[in-house]
Amino acid sequence: MRALWTAASGMLSQTTNVDVITNNLANVNTTGFKTARAEFEDLMYQEIRPAGATSASGNMLPTGLEIGLGSRPVSTVRIFTEGPLQQTGNQLDLAIQGDGFFQVTLPDGSTAYTRAGNFSLDSAGEIVTPEGYLLQPSIVVPTNAVSISVGKDGSVSAKMQDGTVQDLGTIQLARFINPSGLTSLGSNLYQSTPASGDAILGTPGTQGIGWVEQGMLEMSNVQVVEEMVNLITAERAYESCAKGMTVCDQMLSDANNVKQLP
């Protein structure tokens, strides 16, 4: 019976949907997290009668008869809308207001990208992520610096103990034509793929890149109420598919009972 396998495919699809939704909810307080959405497509159709076929009386039929065979997950789309900014007062907490990503260097030398700007200093005075990955281009803060200032244009300077101000460099941001094509590495990091295109580098405030805000963090863009509605919808869809399987099982059972009649 086709309906058994069709219902099973729907249950598997909704299982994936729930996985994505619960991951969004689990990261509602994750700095710089971007919500994801599962997308689905219908499977192939069994054509019983094509549209435009001729009936026994010679008339052309305006519609055909097709039986769908279910659905399947086809992709998870990352939604890169800007999350709310939260003021922290920490001089190394940075947020991007607008489009763009911070660049960090991974241990293998490759470049990853992140929206999470909760940086700190390592023992060498370099700006790093919570995992210790270096901000790119590297910026080193002198040991005798008493404060750090980051401008909206990414310029970084330090006030020294003698009262002078020393320029430390400029934070360069990256943007992508198709950010949804980035692959997620975990730890708030992404890497480019052929689908995302190459990174477009630039100074904050130029080439469509956003500004840098010091003393602030971009929070998760997950909307809890919306995700709860999506979760309920997915649960009801799963229950409906399970009900369809129950109906199919009952129909098969009834058919077997008919065959066993004397």
GROMACS .gro file of C-alpha atoms in nm:
model
  262
    1MET     CA    1   0.000   0.000   0.000
    2ARG     CA    2   0.153   0.329  -0.117
    3ALA     CA    3   0.006   0.530   0.168
    4LEU     CA    4   0.217   0.342   0.425
    5TRP     CA    5   0.543   0.455   0.267
    6THR     CA    6   0.404   0.802   0.195
    7ALA     CA    7   0.310   0.847   0.560
    8ALA     CA    8   0.649   0.709   0.669
    9SER     CA    9   0.831   0.966   0.451
   10GLY     CA   10   0.624   1.241   0.610
   11MET     CA   11   0.716   1.122   0.959
   12LEU     CA   12   1.084   1.117   0.869
   13SER     CA   13   1.057   1.468   0.723
   14GLN     CA   14   0.892   1.602   1.038
   15THR     CA   15   1.158   1.433   1.252
   16THR     CA   16   1.418   1.639   1.066
   17ASN     CA   17   1.201   1.948   1.108
   18VAL     CA   18   1.182   1.895   1.486
   19ASP     CA   19   1.560   1.842   1.500
   20VAL     CA   20   1.617   2.181   1.336
   21ILE     CA   21   1.361   2.361   1.550
   22THR     CA   22   1.492   2.222   1.878
   23ASN     CA   23   1.847   2.320   1.782
   24ASN     CA   24   1.721   2.675   1.727
   25LEU     CA   25   1.558   2.676   2.070
   26ALA     CA   26   1.869   2.530   2.234
   27ASN     CA   27   2.069   2.825   2.100
   28VAL     CA   28   1.830   3.103   2.196
   29ASN     CA   29   2.098   3.254   2.422
   30THR     CA   30   2.400   3.176   2.202
   31THR     CA   31   2.588   3.491   2.098
   32GLY     CA   32   2.562   3.558   1.726
   33PHE     CA   33   2.358   3.242   1.654
   34LYS     CA   34   2.149   3.242   1.336
   35THR     CA   35   1.829   3.044   1.320
   36ALA     CA   36   1.788   2.769   1.062
   37ARG     CA   37   1.482   2.652   0.871
   38ALA     CA   38   1.427   2.306   0.725
   39GLU     CA   39   1.293   2.299   0.370
   40PHE     CA   40   1.117   2.009   0.202
   41GLU     CA   41   1.011   1.893  -0.142
   42ASP     CA   42   0.762   1.640  -0.267
   43LEU     CA   43   0.881   1.306  -0.402
   44MET     CA   44   0.807   1.163  -0.744
   45TYR     CA   45   0.451   1.097  -0.859
   46GLN     CA   46   0.294   0.785  -0.995
   47GLU     CA   47   0.100   0.885  -1.304
   48ILE     CA   48  -0.218   0.681  -1.337
   49ARG     CA   49  -0.360   0.889  -1.620
   50PRO     CA   50  -0.190   1.185  -1.792
   51ALA     CA   51  -0.361   1.520  -1.832
   52GLY     CA   52  -0.504   1.561  -2.182
   53ALA     CA   53  -0.572   1.189  -2.225
   54THR     CA   54  -0.874   1.082  -2.431
   55SER     CA   55  -1.169   0.920  -2.259
   56ALA     CA   56  -1.360   0.618  -2.391
   57SER     CA   57  -1.613   0.856  -2.546
   58GLY     CA   58  -1.339   1.045  -2.731
   59ASN     CA   59  -1.333   1.356  -2.508
   60MET     CA   60  -1.006   1.507  -2.391
   61LEU     CA   61  -0.973   1.494  -2.013
   62PRO     CA   62  -0.873   1.835  -1.865
   63THR     CA   63  -0.686   1.689  -1.569
   64GLY     CA   64  -0.475   1.385  -1.501
   65LEU     CA   65  -0.457   1.138  -1.215
   66GLU     CA   66  -0.131   1.145  -1.018
   67ILE     CA   67  -0.052   0.990  -0.681
   68GLY     CA   68   0.222   1.155  -0.478
   69LEU     CA   69   0.471   0.937  -0.288
   70GLY     CA   70   0.555   1.164   0.006
   71SER     CA   71   0.814   1.424   0.097
   72ARG     CA   72   1.177   1.455   0.194
   73PRO     CA   73   1.401   1.720   0.352
   74VAL     CA   74   1.603   1.898   0.085
   75SER     CA   75   1.799   2.165   0.274
   76THR     CA   76   1.842   2.367   0.591
   77VAL     CA   77   1.854   2.740   0.526
   78ARG     CA   78   2.039   2.966   0.769
   79ILE     CA   79   1.852   3.295   0.827
   80PHE     CA   80   2.108   3.575   0.862
   81THR     CA   81   1.879   3.848   0.987
   82GLU     CA   82   2.042   4.069   1.248
   83GLY     CA   83   1.987   3.971   1.610
   84PRO     CA   84   1.922   4.224   1.888
   85LEU     CA   85   2.227   4.408   2.024
   86GLN     CA   86   2.295   4.385   2.397
   87GLN     CA   87   2.514   4.639   2.570
   88THR     CA   88   2.783   4.481   2.789
   89GLY     CA   89   3.035   4.759   2.847
   90ASN     CA   90   3.322   4.516   2.784
   91GLN     CA   91   3.578   4.688   2.563
   92LEU     CA   92   3.649   4.367   2.370
   93ASP     CA   93   3.283   4.283   2.306
   94LEU     CA   94   3.213   4.381   1.946
   95ALA     CA   95   2.896   4.363   1.739
   96ILE     CA   96   2.838   4.412   1.368
   97GLN     CA   97   2.547   4.640   1.289
   98GLY     CA   98   2.455   4.536   0.938
   99ASP     CA   99   2.605   4.281   0.700
  100GLY     CA  100   2.941   4.116   0.756
  101PHE     CA  101   3.146   3.866   0.954
  102PHE     CA  102   3.456   3.878   1.170
  103GLN     CA  103   3.744   3.671   1.034
  104VAL     CA  104   3.934   3.425   1.255
  105THR     CA  105   4.226   3.193   1.185
  106LEU     CA  106   4.177   2.823   1.261
  107PRO     CA  107   4.461   2.598   1.385
  108ASP     CA  108   4.509   2.455   1.032
  109GLY     CA  109   4.564   2.806   0.895
  110SER     CA  110   4.228   2.831   0.718
  111THR     CA  111   3.989   3.119   0.771
  112ALA     CA  112   3.654   3.093   0.946
  113TYR     CA  113   3.386   3.358   0.986
  114THR     CA  114   3.168   3.451   1.281
  115ARG     CA  115   2.908   3.701   1.395
  116ALA     CA  116   2.995   3.643   1.761
  117GLY     CA  117   3.218   3.926   1.880
  118ASN     CA  118   3.285   3.811   2.236
  119PHE     CA  119   3.664   3.847   2.209
  120SER     CA  120   3.936   3.852   2.472
  121LEU     CA  121   4.316   3.878   2.493
  122ASP     CA  122   4.557   3.584   2.507
  123SER     CA  123   4.890   3.577   2.690
  124ALA     CA  124   5.062   3.745   2.394
  125GLY     CA  125   4.813   4.033   2.388
  126GLU     CA  126   4.643   3.916   2.068
  127ILE     CA  127   4.267   3.939   2.024
  128VAL     CA  128   4.115   3.590   2.019
  129THR     CA  129   3.778   3.411   2.029
  130PRO     CA  130   3.669   3.213   2.338
  131GLU     CA  131   3.828   2.905   2.171
  132GLY     CA  132   4.158   3.088   2.129
  133TYR     CA  133   4.133   3.146   1.753
  134LEU     CA  134   4.310   3.461   1.639
  135LEU     CA  135   4.116   3.753   1.500
  136GLN     CA  136   4.222   3.823   1.142
  137PRO     CA  137   4.406   4.049   1.064
  138SER     CA  138   4.595   4.000   1.388
  139ILE     CA  139   4.588   4.284   1.638
  140VAL     CA  140   4.832   4.288   1.930
  141VAL     CA  141   4.758   4.499   2.235
  142PRO     CA  142   5.071   4.624   2.421
  143THR     CA  143   5.111   4.511   2.780
  144ASN     CA  144   5.127   4.872   2.903
  145ALA     CA  145   4.791   4.964   2.744
  146VAL     CA  146   4.529   5.079   2.992
  147SER     CA  147   4.227   5.079   2.757
  148ILE     CA  148   4.128   4.978   2.405
  149SER     CA  149   3.909   5.177   2.170
  150VAL     CA  150   3.740   5.035   1.858
  151GLY     CA  151   3.581   5.277   1.614
  152LYS     CA  152   3.275   5.212   1.400
  153ASP     CA  153   3.511   5.183   1.102
  154GLY     CA  154   3.704   4.902   1.274
  155SER     CA  155   4.004   5.113   1.369
  156VAL     CA  156   4.164   4.987   1.690
  157SER     CA  157   4.374   5.205   1.920
  158ALA     CA  158   4.506   5.176   2.274
  159LYS     CA  159   4.559   5.437   2.541
  160MET     CA  160   4.898   5.385   2.703
  161GLN     CA  161   5.003   5.440   3.063
  162ASP     CA  162   5.179   5.764   2.969
  163GLY     CA  163   4.857   5.903   2.822
  164THR     CA  164   4.952   5.863   2.455
  165VAL     CA  165   4.728   5.683   2.204
  166GLN     CA  166   4.876   5.410   1.984
  167ASP     CA  167   4.715   5.290   1.661
  168LEU     CA  168   4.695   4.909   1.660
  169GLY     CA  169   4.539   4.843   1.321
  170THR     CA  170   4.197   4.798   1.162
  171ILE     CA  171   3.948   4.513   1.190
  172GLN     CA  172   3.853   4.396   0.843
  173LEU     CA  173   3.513   4.236   0.789
  174ALA     CA  174   3.393   3.991   0.524
  175ARG     CA  175   3.061   3.955   0.350
  176PHE     CA  176   2.920   3.697   0.106
  177ILE     CA  177   2.685   3.707  -0.189
  178ASN     CA  178   2.504   3.401  -0.051
  179PRO     CA  179   2.566   3.370   0.325
  180SER     CA  180   2.314   3.085   0.345
  181GLY     CA  181   2.566   2.881   0.145
  182LEU     CA  182   2.819   2.892   0.430
  183THR     CA  183   2.885   2.567   0.612
  184SER     CA  184   2.849   2.562   0.991
  185LEU     CA  185   3.151   2.443   1.191
  186GLY     CA  186   3.003   2.485   1.537
  187SER     CA  187   3.146   2.724   1.798
  188ASN     CA  188   2.965   3.009   1.615
  189LEU     CA  189   3.197   2.961   1.313
  190TYR     CA  190   3.128   2.929   0.942
  191GLN     CA  191   3.343   2.850   0.641
  192SER     CA  192   3.298   2.950   0.282
  193THR     CA  193   3.184   2.705   0.014
  194PRO     CA  194   3.142   2.728  -0.364
  195ALA     CA  195   2.773   2.802  -0.293
  196SER     CA  196   2.850   3.099  -0.067
  197GLY     CA  197   3.109   3.244  -0.304
  198ASP     CA  198   3.440   3.395  -0.204
  199ALA     CA  199   3.457   3.638   0.084
  200ILE     CA  200   3.431   4.006  -0.007
  201LEU     CA  201   3.667   4.185   0.228
  202GLY     CA  202   3.643   4.547   0.326
  203THR     CA  203   3.656   4.812   0.593
  204PRO     CA  204   3.343   4.843   0.810
  205GLY     CA  205   3.101   5.090   0.659
  206THR     CA  206   3.214   5.029   0.298
  207GLN     CA  207   3.107   4.793   0.016
  208GLY     CA  208   2.778   4.714   0.187
  209ILE     CA  209   2.952   4.599   0.505
  210GLY     CA  210   2.808   4.700   0.842
  211TRP     CA  211   2.960   4.905   1.122
  212VAL     CA  212   3.140   4.778   1.432
  213GLU     CA  213   2.986   4.860   1.770
  214GLN     CA  214   3.216   4.839   2.074
  215GLY     CA  215   3.087   4.727   2.412
  216MET     CA  216   2.795   4.539   2.259
  217LEU     CA  217   2.715   4.183   2.153
  218GLU     CA  218   2.476   4.056   1.889
  219MET     CA  219   2.243   3.803   2.048
  220SER     CA  220   2.069   3.508   1.883
  221ASN     CA  221   1.803   3.597   1.626
  222VAL     CA  222   1.587   3.300   1.731
  223GLN     CA  223   1.224   3.403   1.795
  224VAL     CA  224   1.108   3.171   2.073
  225VAL     CA  225   0.734   3.217   2.010
  226GLU     CA  226   0.775   3.152   1.639
  227GLU     CA  227   0.982   2.839   1.704
  228MET     CA  228   0.724   2.708   1.951
  229VAL     CA  229   0.453   2.753   1.689
  230ASN     CA  230   0.671   2.571   1.435
  231LEU     CA  231   0.729   2.293   1.687
  232ILE     CA  232   0.358   2.246   1.749
  233THR     CA  233   0.291   2.247   1.374
  234ALA     CA  234   0.561   1.984   1.316
  235GLU     CA  235   0.425   1.771   1.599
  236ARG     CA  236   0.072   1.782   1.456
  237ALA     CA  237   0.201   1.696   1.108
  238TYR     CA  238   0.391   1.399   1.253
  239GLU     CA  239   0.078   1.283   1.438
  240SER     CA  240  -0.127   1.312   1.118
  241CYS     CA  241   0.121   1.098   0.926
  242ALA     CA  242   0.122   0.844   1.210
  243LYS     CA  243  -0.258   0.841   1.198
  244GLY     CA  244  -0.236   0.774   0.825
  245MET     CA  245  -0.017   0.471   0.893
  246THR     CA  246  -0.270   0.347   1.151
  247VAL     CA  247  -0.552   0.379   0.899
  248CYS     CA  248  -0.350   0.189   0.637
  249ASP     CA  249  -0.276  -0.085   0.888
  250GLN     CA  250  -0.644  -0.115   0.974
  251MET     CA  251  -0.739  -0.130   0.605
  252LEU     CA  252  -0.486  -0.406   0.544
  253SER     CA  253  -0.613  -0.593   0.847
  254ASP     CA  254  -0.972  -0.566   0.722
  255ALA     CA  255  -0.866  -0.688   0.379
  256ASN     CA  256  -0.694  -0.992   0.532
  257ASN     CA  257  -1.004  -1.071   0.736
  258VAL     CA  258  -1.215  -1.061   0.420
  259LYS     CA  259  -0.980  -1.307   0.250
  260GLN     CA  260  -1.011  -1.548   0.543
  261LEU     CA  261  -1.389  -1.560   0.531
  262PRO     CA  262  -1.524  -1.908   0.434
   0.00000   0.00000   0.00000
